[in-house]
Amino acid sequence: MATASSTRKRNGAKAKEKKQPTIYTFVWKGVNRDGKKSEGELRGATVAEIKQQLKNQGINPKTVTKKSAGLFSNENKKITAMDIAMVTRQIATMLSAGVPLVTSIELISRGHEKPKMRTLLGTILSDVQSGIPLSDSLRPHRIYFDDLYVDLVAAGEHSGSLDIVFDRIATYKEKAEALKSKIKKAMFYPAAVIVVAIAVTVLLLLFVVPQFEEIFSSFGAELPAFTQLIVNISRGLQSTWYIFLAAIVLAVWLFVRAHRNSQKFRDKIDELVLKIPVIGDILHKGAMARFARTLATTFAAGVPLIDGLTSAAGASGNAVYRKSLMNVRTEVMAGMQMNVAMRTSKLFPDMLIQMVMIGEESGSLDNMLNKIANIYEMQVDDAVDALSSLIEPMMMVVIGGLVGSLIVGMYLPIFQLGNVVSG
């Protein structure tokens, strides 16, 4: 009788035997059936494989060389969350079309443009071919497939509806990445205004104001107070610019270090950003959209509500919502309805709570949560568009005001000189 240990060893051995070859991109040159020169690129494991592919196409290969990895080539590109979303959608489409799971993963692996993704899918494929469940094959790669992803796949395997679950995961990942992109866009615009304004001001103070100062020195007259203030700031910046630069670099380094190592610091930042005018409202709506979409996906896949709330709390993307949702989870475990527990938190708006209550009473909580997510995603989209249209004139006003103030300050002595001469 074989033991579990011996079975695992055999499975491991099979996995090694079936390990997928590394796929490279090759550049080839040759002559086609008409005797004309042709060239192109093909993917394969070896030069011999590429030559055979070309001969099958009626091309006589002359040279076949492995494509070198440039700085911005796909060879050096990392696997992104959008890559995972696209692969998930491809698997969902193939499974819905009746293509077996192993074949689906193999086809996607061989055709993907990023070598790192091909390697990842090849490793997963080897595990699945050796008899390991897909969810267990994904679990070691937590950096790409989080607990929510793996738990949903496991639920699909147990229910025998892996194609439906992959479709739901793909939709969830696509919506989540689109929402994340919109929120990043909303955060980028104000930061861009501040950075550009500071950069323009510093450049003017370092390079333009000193030129005017040389002209003013020949006047031999006292400068206006505003002009003198600008000149003094320019002198101070010229003599201590490296101190300011070092202070900025140090501040950024300390912030990144504290944000990476301190959970309390991260939670405090999450709390503060929600209070920023306009931006905070977008982040509130984004957190509620993520919570609703995650809980709808887990609930529809058959994951218990308690576990779904845990996943939704982590996916909300903000410590304030994470703590509140974990409190809701505790109340639900004690027997309280979710809409009542959400009302006691005083964080969620009445509309959201009312829709959750209707979903619970009608037995269609997942559909209602999806509608909630759609509503808040649309509101985030509208808010980001409004912010974008507001930021553009604001950027012009801020930069124009700074530049205009410096120009007026520099020309004040010239205006006064003109008055003296005309007088």
PDB file of N, CA and C in Angstrom, residues 240-286:
ATOM      1  N   THR A 240      22.142  77.438  -0.207  1.00  0.00           N
ATOM      2  CA  THR A 240      21.748  76.273   0.611  1.00  0.00           C
ATOM      3  C   THR A 240      20.859  75.287  -0.151  1.00  0.00           C
ATOM      4  N   TRP A 241      20.907  75.314  -1.500  1.00  0.00           N
ATOM      5  CA  TRP A 241      20.017  74.432  -2.261  1.00  0.00           C
ATOM      6  C   TRP A 241      20.269  72.967  -1.954  1.00  0.00           C
ATOM      7  N   TYR A 242      21.531  72.613  -1.721  1.00  0.00           N
ATOM      8  CA  TYR A 242      21.857  71.208  -1.435  1.00  0.00           C
ATOM      9  C   TYR A 242      21.276  70.761  -0.099  1.00  0.00           C
ATOM     10  N   ILE A 243      21.135  71.705   0.845  1.00  0.00           N
ATOM     11  CA  ILE A 243      20.523  71.351   2.136  1.00  0.00           C
ATOM     12  C   ILE A 243      19.038  71.052   1.944  1.00  0.00           C
ATOM     13  N   PHE A 244      18.361  71.906   1.151  1.00  0.00           N
ATOM     14  CA  PHE A 244      16.943  71.663   0.868  1.00  0.00           C
ATOM     15  C   PHE A 244      16.751  70.349   0.121  1.00  0.00           C
ATOM     16  N   LEU A 245      17.624  70.084  -0.841  1.00  0.00           N
ATOM     17  CA  LEU A 245      17.524  68.842  -1.608  1.00  0.00           C
ATOM     18  C   LEU A 245      17.722  67.634  -0.696  1.00  0.00           C
ATOM     19  N   ALA A 246      18.740  67.710   0.168  1.00  0.00           N
ATOM     20  CA  ALA A 246      18.993  66.598   1.103  1.00  0.00           C
ATOM     21  C   ALA A 246      17.825  66.416   2.063  1.00  0.00           C
ATOM     22  N   ALA A 247      17.225  67.537   2.496  1.00  0.00           N
ATOM     23  CA  ALA A 247      16.077  67.446   3.407  1.00  0.00           C
ATOM     24  C   ALA A 247      14.890  66.764   2.737  1.00  0.00           C
ATOM     25  N   ILE A 248      14.665  67.109   1.456  1.00  0.00           N
ATOM     26  CA  ILE A 248      13.555  66.486   0.723  1.00  0.00           C
ATOM     27  C   ILE A 248      13.797  64.990   0.541  1.00  0.00           C
ATOM     28  N   VAL A 249      15.015  64.634   0.128  1.00  0.00           N
ATOM     29  CA  VAL A 249      15.351  63.218  -0.066  1.00  0.00           C
ATOM     30  C   VAL A 249      15.213  62.451   1.248  1.00  0.00           C
ATOM     31  N   LEU A 250      15.707  63.050   2.355  1.00  0.00           N
ATOM     32  CA  LEU A 250      15.620  62.402   3.658  1.00  0.00           C
ATOM     33  C   LEU A 250      14.164  62.230   4.094  1.00  0.00           C
ATOM     34  N   ALA A 251      13.354  63.269   3.861  1.00  0.00           N
ATOM     35  CA  ALA A 251      11.937  63.192   4.247  1.00  0.00           C
ATOM     36  C   ALA A 251      11.212  62.089   3.480  1.00  0.00           C
ATOM     37  N   VAL A 252      11.490  61.998   2.180  1.00  0.00           N
ATOM     38  CA  VAL A 252      10.863  60.946   1.369  1.00  0.00           C
ATOM     39  C   VAL A 252      11.315  59.575   1.839  1.00  0.00           C
ATOM     40  N   TRP A 253      12.611  59.433   2.107  1.00  0.00           N
ATOM     41  CA  TRP A 253      13.153  58.143   2.558  1.00  0.00           C
ATOM     42  C   TRP A 253      12.543  57.724   3.893  1.00  0.00           C
ATOM     43  N   LEU A 254      12.427  58.676   4.826  1.00  0.00           N
ATOM     44  CA  LEU A 254      11.838  58.365   6.134  1.00  0.00           C
ATOM     45  C   LEU A 254      10.362  57.989   6.004  1.00  0.00           C
ATOM     46  N   PHE A 255       9.656  58.705   5.121  1.00  0.00           N
ATOM     47  CA  PHE A 255       8.237  58.388   4.913  1.00  0.00           C
ATOM     48  C   PHE A 255       8.067  56.975   4.353  1.00  0.00           C
ATOM     49  N   VAL A 256       8.849  56.653   3.318  1.00  0.00           N
ATOM     50  CA  VAL A 256       8.752  55.320   2.706  1.00  0.00           C
ATOM     51  C   VAL A 256       9.115  54.241   3.710  1.00  0.00           C
ATOM     52  N   ARG A 257      10.153  54.473   4.485  1.00  0.00           N
ATOM     53  CA  ARG A 257      10.594  53.489   5.474  1.00  0.00           C
ATOM     54  C   ARG A 257       9.525  53.277   6.547  1.00  0.00           C
ATOM     55  N   ALA A 258       8.969  54.388   7.055  1.00  0.00           N
ATOM     56  CA  ALA A 258       7.928  54.285   8.082  1.00  0.00           C
ATOM     57  C   ALA A 258       6.675  53.616   7.529  1.00  0.00           C
ATOM     58  N   HIS A 259       6.316  53.942   6.290  1.00  0.00           N
ATOM     59  CA  HIS A 259       5.129  53.356   5.672  1.00  0.00           C
ATOM     60  C   HIS A 259       5.302  51.865   5.455  1.00  0.00           C
ATOM     61  N   ARG A 260       6.538  51.446   5.174  1.00  0.00           N
ATOM     62  CA  ARG A 260       6.802  50.030   4.923  1.00  0.00           C
ATOM     63  C   ARG A 260       6.869  49.220   6.213  1.00  0.00           C
ATOM     64  N   ASN A 261       7.387  49.804   7.289  1.00  0.00           N
ATOM     65  CA  ASN A 261       7.676  49.034   8.500  1.00  0.00           C
ATOM     66  C   ASN A 261       6.658  49.213   9.623  1.00  0.00           C
ATOM     67  N   SER A 262       5.850  50.249   9.575  1.00  0.00           N
ATOM     68  CA  SER A 262       4.943  50.531  10.689  1.00  0.00           C
ATOM     69  C   SER A 262       3.484  50.432  10.247  1.00  0.00           C
ATOM     70  N   GLN A 263       2.756  49.472  10.820  1.00  0.00           N
ATOM     71  CA  GLN A 263       1.341  49.323  10.520  1.00  0.00           C
ATOM     72  C   GLN A 263       0.542  50.513  11.052  1.00  0.00           C
ATOM     73  N   LYS A 264       0.929  51.005  12.236  1.00  0.00           N
ATOM     74  CA  LYS A 264       0.241  52.163  12.822  1.00  0.00           C
ATOM     75  C   LYS A 264       0.376  53.392  11.911  1.00  0.00           C
ATOM     76  N   PHE A 265       1.569  53.589  11.358  1.00  0.00           N
ATOM     77  CA  PHE A 265       1.794  54.726  10.464  1.00  0.00           C
ATOM     78  C   PHE A 265       0.931  54.595   9.216  1.00  0.00           C
ATOM     79  N   ARG A 266       0.873  53.394   8.645  1.00  0.00           N
ATOM     80  CA  ARG A 266       0.038  53.176   7.454  1.00  0.00           C
ATOM     81  C   ARG A 266      -1.430  53.427   7.758  1.00  0.00           C
ATOM     82  N   ASP A 267      -1.877  52.944   8.911  1.00  0.00           N
ATOM     83  CA  ASP A 267      -3.276  53.156   9.286  1.00  0.00           C
ATOM     84  C   ASP A 267      -3.580  54.639   9.469  1.00  0.00           C
ATOM     85  N   LYS A 268      -2.629  55.375  10.052  1.00  0.00           N
ATOM     86  CA  LYS A 268      -2.830  56.810  10.256  1.00  0.00           C
ATOM     87  C   LYS A 268      -2.886  57.544   8.915  1.00  0.00           C
ATOM     88  N   ILE A 269      -2.038  57.163   7.982  1.00  0.00           N
ATOM     89  CA  ILE A 269      -2.053  57.769   6.650  1.00  0.00           C
ATOM     90  C   ILE A 269      -3.389  57.480   5.964  1.00  0.00           C
ATOM     91  N   ASP A 270      -3.867  56.229   6.078  1.00  0.00           N
ATOM     92  CA  ASP A 270      -5.164  55.871   5.493  1.00  0.00           C
ATOM     93  C   ASP A 270      -6.283  56.728   6.074  1.00  0.00           C
ATOM     94  N   GLU A 271      -6.193  57.005   7.360  1.00  0.00           N
ATOM     95  CA  GLU A 271      -7.214  57.816   8.019  1.00  0.00           C
ATOM     96  C   GLU A 271      -7.138  59.279   7.553  1.00  0.00           C
ATOM     97  N   LEU A 272      -5.928  59.775   7.387  1.00  0.00           N
ATOM     98  CA  LEU A 272      -5.751  61.181   6.996  1.00  0.00           C
ATOM     99  C   LEU A 272      -6.157  61.437   5.552  1.00  0.00           C
ATOM    100  N   VAL A 273      -5.825  60.508   4.644  1.00  0.00           N
ATOM    101  CA  VAL A 273      -6.120  60.748   3.222  1.00  0.00           C
ATOM    102  C   VAL A 273      -7.623  60.799   2.966  1.00  0.00           C
ATOM    103  N   LEU A 274      -8.411  60.121   3.813  1.00  0.00           N
ATOM    104  CA  LEU A 274      -9.870  60.167   3.650  1.00  0.00           C
ATOM    105  C   LEU A 274     -10.442  61.537   3.981  1.00  0.00           C
ATOM    106  N   LYS A 275      -9.650  62.377   4.672  1.00  0.00           N
ATOM    107  CA  LYS A 275     -10.112  63.713   5.064  1.00  0.00           C
ATOM    108  C   LYS A 275      -9.689  64.799   4.087  1.00  0.00           C
ATOM    109  N   ILE A 276      -8.919  64.424   3.047  1.00  0.00           N
ATOM    110  CA  ILE A 276      -8.500  65.408   2.048  1.00  0.00           C
ATOM    111  C   ILE A 276      -9.710  65.826   1.214  1.00  0.00           C
ATOM    112  N   PRO A 277      -9.938  67.116   1.039  1.00  0.00           N
ATOM    113  CA  PRO A 277     -11.077  67.559   0.220  1.00  0.00           C
ATOM    114  C   PRO A 277     -11.020  66.966  -1.189  1.00  0.00           C
ATOM    115  N   VAL A 278     -12.154  66.585  -1.711  1.00  0.00           N
ATOM    116  CA  VAL A 278     -12.333  66.017  -3.053  1.00  0.00           C
ATOM    117  C   VAL A 278     -11.674  64.640  -3.162  1.00  0.00           C
ATOM    118  N   ILE A 279     -10.367  64.566  -2.896  1.00  0.00           N
ATOM    119  CA  ILE A 279      -9.653  63.291  -2.980  1.00  0.00           C
ATOM    120  C   ILE A 279     -10.227  62.291  -1.986  1.00  0.00           C
ATOM    121  N   GLY A 280     -10.498  62.747  -0.758  1.00  0.00           N
ATOM    122  CA  GLY A 280     -11.036  61.860   0.269  1.00  0.00           C
ATOM    123  C   GLY A 280     -12.366  61.260  -0.140  1.00  0.00           C
ATOM    124  N   ASP A 281     -13.227  62.056  -0.792  1.00  0.00           N
ATOM    125  CA  ASP A 281     -14.520  61.544  -1.238  1.00  0.00           C
ATOM    126  C   ASP A 281     -14.345  60.458  -2.290  1.00  0.00           C
ATOM    127  N   ILE A 282     -13.389  60.647  -3.193  1.00  0.00           N
ATOM    128  CA  ILE A 282     -13.111  59.628  -4.214  1.00  0.00           C
ATOM    129  C   ILE A 282     -12.606  58.343  -3.563  1.00  0.00           C
ATOM    130  N   LEU A 283     -11.734  58.479  -2.556  1.00  0.00           N
ATOM    131  CA  LEU A 283     -11.198  57.302  -1.875  1.00  0.00           C
ATOM    132  C   LEU A 283     -12.289  56.575  -1.093  1.00  0.00           C
ATOM    133  N   HIS A 284     -13.223  57.327  -0.487  1.00  0.00           N
ATOM    134  CA  HIS A 284     -14.359  56.711   0.210  1.00  0.00           C
ATOM    135  C   HIS A 284     -15.170  55.845  -0.761  1.00  0.00           C
ATOM    136  N   LYS A 285     -15.515  56.416  -1.889  1.00  0.00           N
ATOM    137  CA  LYS A 285     -16.330  55.692  -2.868  1.00  0.00           C
ATOM    138  C   LYS A 285     -15.570  54.508  -3.462  1.00  0.00           C
ATOM    139  N   GLY A 286     -14.263  54.693  -3.661  1.00  0.00           N
ATOM    140  CA  GLY A 286     -13.457  53.589  -4.175  1.00  0.00           C
ATOM    141  C   GLY A 286     -13.407  52.424  -3.202  1.00  0.00           C
TER     142      GLY A 286
END
